Short mmCIF file of C-alpha atoms and ligand atoms in Angstrom, two decimals:
data_model
loop_
_atom_site.label_atom_id
_atom_site.label_comp_id
_atom_site.label_asym_id
_atom_site.label_seq_id
_atom_site.Cartn_x
_atom_site.Cartn_y
_atom_site.Cartn_z
CA MET A 76 131.94 -6.22 98.19
CA SER A 77 134.73 -6.24 100.70
CA LYS A 78 136.33 -2.92 101.33
CA PHE A 79 139.44 -2.18 102.40
CA LEU A 80 141.01 -0.07 104.93
CA LEU A 81 144.53 1.25 104.99
CA ALA A 82 145.32 2.75 108.79
CA ILE A 83 148.40 4.28 109.58
CA GLU A 84 149.68 5.06 113.36
CA SER A 85 152.78 7.29 113.69
CA SER A 86 152.31 9.36 116.81
CA CYS A 87 155.35 8.33 118.83
CA ASP A 88 158.12 6.00 118.44
CA ASP A 89 156.17 3.18 116.75
CA THR A 90 155.38 3.21 112.94
CA ALA A 91 152.42 1.01 112.00
CA ILE A 92 150.24 0.04 109.32
CA SER A 93 147.26 -2.28 109.42
CA ILE A 94 145.01 -3.37 106.73
CA LEU A 95 141.46 -4.17 107.49
CA ARG A 96 138.45 -6.10 105.26
CA ASP A 97 135.47 -4.79 106.27
CA GLY A 98 136.40 -3.87 109.68
CA ILE A 99 138.59 -6.83 110.53
CA PRO A 100 142.60 -6.46 110.92
CA LEU A 101 144.25 -8.50 108.30
CA CYS A 102 147.83 -7.73 109.36
CA ASN A 103 148.87 -5.50 112.35
CA VAL A 104 152.57 -4.84 111.62
CA VAL A 105 154.57 -2.75 114.04
CA SER A 106 158.33 -1.06 113.69
CA SER A 107 159.49 -0.35 116.92
CA GLN A 108 162.14 2.17 116.96
CA LEU A 109 165.05 1.09 118.77
CA VAL A 110 167.01 4.43 118.30
CA HIS A 111 166.10 5.73 121.63
CA SER A 112 166.74 3.31 123.59
CA GLU A 113 170.40 4.59 124.61
CA PHE A 114 168.89 8.06 125.45
CA GLY A 115 166.50 6.90 127.98
CA GLY A 116 163.41 8.21 126.24
CA VAL A 117 162.02 9.02 123.16
CA VAL A 118 164.01 12.09 121.16
CA PRO A 119 161.38 13.24 118.98
CA GLU A 120 163.47 14.62 116.11
CA MET A 121 165.13 11.04 115.82
CA ALA A 122 161.12 9.72 116.03
CA SER A 123 160.18 11.76 113.09
CA ARG A 124 163.03 10.36 110.89
CA GLU A 125 162.58 7.06 111.64
CA HIS A 126 159.22 7.28 110.50
CA GLN A 127 159.88 8.86 107.46
CA LYS A 128 162.67 6.15 106.96
CA ASN A 129 160.16 2.95 107.52
CA ILE A 130 156.73 4.15 106.91
CA ILE A 131 157.03 2.89 103.15
CA LEU A 132 158.74 -0.24 104.19
CA VAL A 133 155.57 -1.07 107.12
CA CYS A 134 153.29 -0.29 104.20
CA ASP A 135 154.64 -2.71 101.87
CA ALA A 136 155.11 -5.71 104.62
CA ALA A 137 151.21 -5.03 105.72
CA LEU A 138 150.11 -4.79 101.85
CA LYS A 139 152.19 -8.21 101.21
CA LYS A 140 151.30 -10.13 104.57
CA SER A 141 147.19 -9.00 103.95
CA GLY A 142 147.70 -10.33 99.89
CA VAL A 143 145.79 -6.92 99.30
CA LEU A 144 147.00 -4.49 96.25
CA LEU A 145 147.48 -0.37 96.75
CA SER A 146 144.89 -0.01 94.34
CA GLU A 147 142.16 -2.39 96.41
CA ILE A 148 142.66 0.17 98.92
CA ASN A 149 139.18 2.38 99.59
CA GLY A 150 140.18 4.56 102.44
CA VAL A 151 142.63 5.77 104.77
CA ALA A 152 142.89 6.36 108.47
CA VAL A 153 145.32 7.96 110.15
CA THR A 154 145.94 9.43 113.63
CA ILE A 155 145.18 12.86 114.38
CA GLY A 156 146.42 13.45 117.64
CA PRO A 157 147.79 13.64 120.24
CA GLY A 158 151.12 12.65 119.62
CA LEU A 159 154.53 14.46 118.82
CA PRO A 160 154.04 17.10 116.07
CA GLY A 161 156.69 15.68 113.54
CA SER A 162 156.00 12.11 114.37
CA LEU A 163 152.06 13.04 113.36
CA LEU A 164 153.04 14.65 110.30
CA VAL A 165 154.78 12.01 108.65
CA GLY A 166 151.90 9.97 109.01
CA ALA A 167 149.60 12.44 107.87
CA SER A 168 151.23 13.01 104.87
CA PHE A 169 151.56 9.66 104.01
CA ALA A 170 147.86 9.39 104.23
CA LYS A 171 147.24 12.70 102.09
CA GLY A 172 150.12 11.06 99.30
CA LEU A 173 147.90 7.79 99.57
CA SER A 174 144.93 10.25 99.04
CA LEU A 175 145.69 12.04 96.39
CA GLY A 176 147.33 9.16 94.21
CA LEU A 177 144.41 6.67 94.94
CA GLY A 178 141.63 8.96 94.85
CA ILE A 179 140.32 7.45 98.17
CA PRO A 180 139.19 9.85 101.31
CA ILE A 181 140.77 9.97 104.55
CA VAL A 182 139.75 9.01 107.93
CA GLY A 183 141.37 11.12 111.17
CA VAL A 184 141.62 9.24 114.14
CA ASN A 185 142.17 10.32 118.00
CA HIS A 186 144.73 7.84 119.28
CA MET A 187 143.49 7.60 122.84
CA GLU A 188 139.72 7.25 121.60
CA ALA A 189 142.03 4.17 119.17
CA HIS A 190 143.50 2.70 122.44
CA ILE A 191 139.88 2.41 124.14
CA LEU A 192 138.23 1.12 120.48
CA SER A 193 141.08 -1.41 120.29
CA LEU A 194 138.83 -3.74 122.51
CA PHE A 195 136.29 -4.02 119.48
CA ILE A 196 138.69 -5.45 117.92
CA ALA A 197 137.85 -8.90 119.40
CA GLU A 198 135.02 -10.98 118.62
CA ASN A 199 133.55 -10.43 122.43
CA SER A 200 133.20 -6.70 123.13
CA PRO A 201 131.59 -4.51 125.90
CA ALA A 202 128.70 -2.99 125.97
CA PHE A 203 127.69 0.67 125.89
CA PRO A 204 128.01 2.60 128.24
CA PHE A 205 131.20 1.18 129.90
CA LEU A 206 134.13 2.26 132.08
CA CYS A 207 137.59 2.17 130.41
CA LEU A 208 140.91 2.66 132.38
CA VAL A 209 143.25 4.11 129.86
CA VAL A 210 146.94 2.82 130.65
CA SER A 211 149.99 4.33 128.14
CA GLY A 212 153.28 6.24 127.91
CA GLY A 213 151.41 9.42 127.68
CA HIS A 214 148.16 9.03 129.56
CA THR A 215 146.38 7.58 132.65
CA GLN A 216 142.84 7.90 132.64
CA LEU A 217 139.47 6.57 133.75
CA VAL A 218 136.92 6.94 130.82
CA GLU A 219 133.19 6.62 130.41
CA VAL A 220 132.59 5.16 127.29
CA PHE A 221 128.76 5.99 126.33
CA ASP A 222 129.36 5.12 122.74
CA TRP A 223 131.96 4.95 120.17
CA LYS A 224 131.97 8.52 119.69
CA THR A 225 130.88 9.80 123.23
CA MET A 226 133.62 9.47 125.46
CA LYS A 227 134.49 11.74 128.65
CA VAL A 228 137.41 11.61 130.93
CA LEU A 229 136.39 10.96 134.53
CA GLY A 230 139.48 10.97 136.06
CA LYS A 231 143.49 11.48 135.27
CA THR A 232 146.92 12.01 136.10
CA LEU A 233 148.06 15.13 137.42
CA ASP A 234 151.64 14.62 136.36
CA ASP A 235 153.27 11.78 135.12
CA ALA A 236 151.25 9.00 133.54
CA VAL A 237 152.02 5.75 134.66
CA GLY A 238 153.75 4.15 131.88
CA GLU A 239 155.89 7.34 131.78
CA ALA A 240 156.64 6.36 135.80
CA PHE A 241 157.32 2.51 134.71
CA ASP A 242 160.01 4.14 132.26
CA LYS A 243 161.41 6.54 134.42
CA CYS A 244 161.98 4.24 137.44
CA GLY A 245 163.10 1.61 134.85
CA LYS A 246 165.91 4.41 133.96
CA LEU A 247 167.10 4.93 137.39
CA LEU A 248 167.49 1.46 137.26
CA GLY A 249 169.54 1.14 134.41
CA LEU A 250 167.13 -1.01 132.65
CA GLY A 251 166.89 0.83 129.33
CA TYR A 252 164.19 2.36 127.64
CA PRO A 253 161.15 1.66 127.38
CA ALA A 254 161.27 -0.28 130.88
CA GLY A 255 157.59 -1.49 131.35
CA LYS A 256 157.91 -4.94 130.06
CA VAL A 257 161.35 -5.84 131.95
CA ILE A 258 160.40 -4.42 135.17
CA ASP A 259 156.85 -6.34 134.70
CA ASP A 260 159.01 -9.64 134.11
CA LEU A 261 161.49 -8.63 136.64
CA ALA A 262 158.76 -8.12 139.18
CA SER A 263 157.13 -11.90 138.65
CA LYS A 264 160.75 -13.19 140.20
CA GLY A 265 160.06 -10.61 143.42
CA ASP A 266 158.03 -10.01 146.16
CA PRO A 267 156.06 -6.47 146.08
CA SER A 268 155.74 -6.48 150.00
CA THR A 269 159.66 -6.15 150.38
CA PHE A 270 159.72 -2.10 149.75
CA ARG A 271 157.43 0.65 150.82
CA PHE A 272 157.36 3.32 148.00
CA PRO A 273 154.71 6.20 148.42
CA GLN A 274 151.75 6.14 146.49
CA GLY A 275 151.02 9.67 145.21
CA ARG A 276 147.41 10.43 146.77
CA VAL A 277 145.35 12.94 145.02
CA SER A 278 141.71 13.27 145.17
CA GLU A 279 138.46 11.19 143.35
CA PHE A 280 139.59 9.96 140.45
CA ASP A 281 143.05 11.33 139.59
CA PHE A 282 145.99 9.88 140.01
CA SER A 283 149.73 11.07 140.43
CA TYR A 284 152.82 9.39 139.56
CA SER A 285 155.96 12.27 140.00
CA GLY A 286 156.62 11.13 143.87
CA VAL A 287 157.29 7.25 143.13
CA LYS A 288 160.26 8.36 140.65
CA THR A 289 161.47 10.71 143.27
CA ALA A 290 161.43 8.09 146.50
CA VAL A 291 163.35 5.21 144.34
CA LEU A 292 165.97 7.97 143.23
CA TYR A 293 166.14 8.68 146.77
CA PHE A 294 166.47 4.42 147.48
CA ILE A 295 168.56 3.78 145.04
CA ARG A 296 171.37 6.77 146.47
CA ASP A 297 170.82 5.87 150.21
CA ARG A 298 171.15 1.97 149.60
CA GLY A 299 173.65 1.79 146.95
CA GLU A 300 174.21 0.40 143.40
CA ASP A 301 175.37 -3.00 144.82
CA PHE A 302 172.30 -3.64 147.13
CA VAL A 303 170.14 -2.44 144.10
CA GLN A 304 171.51 -5.29 141.98
CA GLN A 305 171.66 -8.15 144.65
CA ASN A 306 167.64 -7.28 145.01
CA LEU A 307 166.48 -6.14 141.88
CA THR A 308 163.29 -8.25 141.60
CA ASN A 309 162.05 -7.30 144.84
CA ILE A 310 162.94 -3.65 144.02
CA CYS A 311 161.02 -4.01 140.74
CA ALA A 312 157.84 -5.88 142.14
CA SER A 313 157.60 -3.17 144.99
CA ILE A 314 158.04 -0.18 142.57
CA GLN A 315 155.30 -1.79 140.19
CA GLY A 316 152.83 -2.48 143.23
CA ALA A 317 153.25 1.01 144.25
CA LEU A 318 152.53 1.65 140.42
CA LEU A 319 149.50 -0.35 139.94
CA ARG A 320 147.66 -0.22 143.37
CA PRO A 321 146.20 3.29 142.60
CA LEU A 322 144.69 2.08 139.37
CA VAL A 323 143.13 -1.02 141.25
CA GLU A 324 141.48 1.38 143.43
CA LYS A 325 140.39 4.08 141.93
CA THR A 326 138.50 1.77 139.28
CA GLU A 327 137.26 0.05 141.59
CA LYS A 328 135.82 3.10 143.47
CA ALA A 329 134.62 4.24 139.91
CA MET A 330 132.54 1.51 138.67
CA MET A 331 130.86 1.62 141.96
CA GLU A 332 129.96 4.82 142.22
CA LYS A 333 128.94 5.34 138.55
CA GLY A 334 127.37 1.55 138.54
CA TYR A 335 129.24 0.31 135.72
CA THR A 336 128.91 -3.51 135.13
CA ASN A 337 131.33 -3.39 131.91
CA LEU A 338 135.05 -2.88 132.58
CA GLY A 339 137.78 -2.02 130.16
CA LEU A 340 141.71 -1.96 130.50
CA VAL A 341 143.48 -0.37 127.19
CA GLY A 342 146.59 1.10 126.40
CA GLY A 343 150.48 -0.18 126.73
CA VAL A 344 150.33 -0.88 130.52
CA ALA A 345 147.51 -2.93 129.96
CA ALA A 346 150.11 -5.32 128.82
CA ASN A 347 151.47 -5.79 132.51
CA LYS A 348 150.85 -9.26 133.67
CA VAL A 349 149.71 -8.32 137.30
CA LEU A 350 147.56 -5.75 136.20
CA ARG A 351 145.66 -7.63 133.93
CA HIS A 352 145.21 -10.28 136.81
CA SER A 353 144.44 -7.56 139.54
CA ILE A 354 141.36 -6.05 136.77
CA ASN A 355 140.54 -9.56 136.18
CA SER A 356 139.91 -10.78 140.11
CA LEU A 357 138.40 -7.24 140.63
CA CYS A 358 135.78 -8.28 138.07
CA LYS A 359 135.23 -11.50 139.10
CA LYS A 360 134.77 -10.51 142.51
CA ASN A 361 131.75 -7.86 141.95
CA ASN A 362 130.84 -9.71 139.08
CA TRP A 363 131.80 -7.51 136.47
CA LYS A 364 132.22 -8.25 132.98
CA TYR A 365 136.30 -7.80 132.00
CA PHE A 366 137.36 -6.51 128.63
CA VAL A 367 141.40 -6.61 127.73
CA PRO A 368 142.78 -6.53 124.43
CA ASP A 369 145.20 -9.28 123.08
CA PHE A 370 149.03 -8.42 123.72
CA GLN A 371 149.70 -6.78 120.28
CA TYR A 372 146.29 -4.56 120.45
CA CYS A 373 147.61 -3.07 123.66
CA THR A 374 150.70 -1.03 122.64
CA ASP A 375 150.69 1.37 119.83
CA ASN A 376 149.61 -0.32 116.83
CA ALA A 377 147.69 0.41 113.58
CA ALA A 378 145.03 -2.08 113.83
CA MET A 379 143.31 0.04 116.94
CA ILE A 380 143.59 3.11 114.57
CA GLY A 381 141.56 1.00 111.53
CA GLN A 382 138.83 -0.26 113.91
CA ALA A 383 138.21 3.12 115.45
CA GLY A 384 138.66 4.89 111.79
CA TRP A 385 135.92 1.88 110.62
CA PHE A 386 133.83 3.40 112.79
CA LYS A 387 133.95 6.47 110.65
CA PHE A 388 133.97 5.15 107.57
CA GLU A 389 130.59 3.12 107.54
CA GLN A 390 128.93 6.93 107.95
CA SER A 391 131.31 8.81 105.52
CA ASP A 392 132.68 10.69 108.14
CA PHE A 393 136.05 11.97 105.79
CA VAL A 394 138.26 15.08 106.88
CA PRO A 395 139.36 16.98 103.87
CA LEU A 396 142.52 16.69 102.08
CA SER A 397 143.49 20.26 104.09
CA PHE A 398 143.33 18.36 107.40
CA GLN A 399 145.93 19.11 110.09
CA THR A 400 147.22 17.01 113.08
CA ASN A 401 146.75 18.11 116.27
CA PRO A 402 149.67 16.93 118.87
CA ARG A 403 147.44 18.35 122.03
CA LEU A 404 144.03 16.57 120.54
CA SER A 405 142.21 15.82 123.55
CA MET A 406 139.35 13.32 124.31
CA GLY A 407 136.25 13.77 122.70
CA GLU A 408 137.77 16.62 120.58
CA ALA A 409 136.25 17.70 117.20
CA PHE A 410 138.84 17.87 114.20
O1 KG4 B 773 150.28 2.67 124.41
P1 KG4 B 773 151.83 2.56 124.40
O2 KG4 B 773 152.61 1.81 123.43
O3 KG4 B 773 152.54 4.16 123.62
C1 KG4 B 773 151.94 4.99 124.18
O4 KG4 B 773 150.84 5.52 123.61
O5 KG4 B 773 152.07 5.51 125.25
O6 KG4 B 773 152.44 2.30 125.71
C2 KG4 B 773 153.56 2.47 125.93
C3 KG4 B 773 153.97 2.34 127.63
C4 KG4 B 773 155.46 2.43 127.56
O7 KG4 B 773 155.58 3.21 128.77
C5 KG4 B 773 155.72 0.85 128.63
O8 KG4 B 773 157.09 0.92 129.44
C6 KG4 B 773 154.60 0.77 128.73
O9 KG4 B 773 153.50 1.32 127.88
N1 KG4 B 773 154.40 -1.06 129.04
C7 KG4 B 773 154.13 -1.67 130.19
C8 KG4 B 773 154.48 -2.98 129.45
N2 KG4 B 773 154.61 -3.15 128.28
C9 KG4 B 773 154.29 -1.49 127.66
N3 KG4 B 773 154.57 -1.11 131.28
C10 KG4 B 773 154.21 -2.27 132.41
N4 KG4 B 773 154.11 -3.48 132.20
C11 KG4 B 773 154.39 -3.89 130.68
N5 KG4 B 773 154.23 -5.55 130.43
ZN1 ZN B 774 149.09 4.90 122.27
#
């Protein structure tokens, strides 16, 4: 008989629910909060209130889309961390309510591990062990993935995450929040070699992005608003180039040094067209296998929480009803 898992993601500003049948997503409903746009970043208190308002509606929509009744659900998967404290609490409390009401177990999921395991939603998935470049609004990491629950961070950003850098540069350019996709689209009409923005120089497999943001700030101040508006596509392409170059270079270095032949690219910034293309070319050149999720599974979603949760559900690896969320949960940390 089929088993149904209801997966919940509420760690930041997306309220998402997916229902999986035997580990395969039947739907992927995401409600992205627009209220933060005018503030140029996520306002945590508003995010948790929006989750509270939306989660029932998103759940109803997911059940309807999947053609599954609440009474048929066999387990709940939910993000334990990392994320915003108040936002995580809304998803966790909703999971506890469902667990109590339906008498079903809860599976706890690490949001970052779920981004990596989103690669397994597709039929064609990587073979363990593999290297994964994780690029989101909160993280920039090169991760060695030994199996679905053993992962080691090889390198990470020492300051801003690359998605955060996209968003902060976008804010300086008046492009709203989040700005990654807007910069991606504008950059596709520009020339990345027009302007030079400095790349953060850090050792080994780490990254640094706070310098680019400062350079963009001074660039706008020195050249003036009119110049910026007239050269927006070239500026976006040049900023994007400075943000993406270290990712491609360090990924190549790590693949070579560690001898992996399978490479994954995940997280919100994995939706970036130039990054997808550059990593694809890198893999072709070196004869490596390249894996990247569908666009809908790159940015925050609950199908990836369900995919990660399914591995645990099958092994009856549940959390007690008294579980606590952990806003600072790290890769591979137990809970
Ligand atoms: O994974 P995600 O949805 O949320 C976090 O866990 O952080 O990632 C969101 C980040 C934002 O910074 C957003 O600007 C960025 O991903 N992003 C992009 C693109 N689409 C989303 N960055 C560059 N190009 C894109 N097409
Ligand atoms: Zn995320």
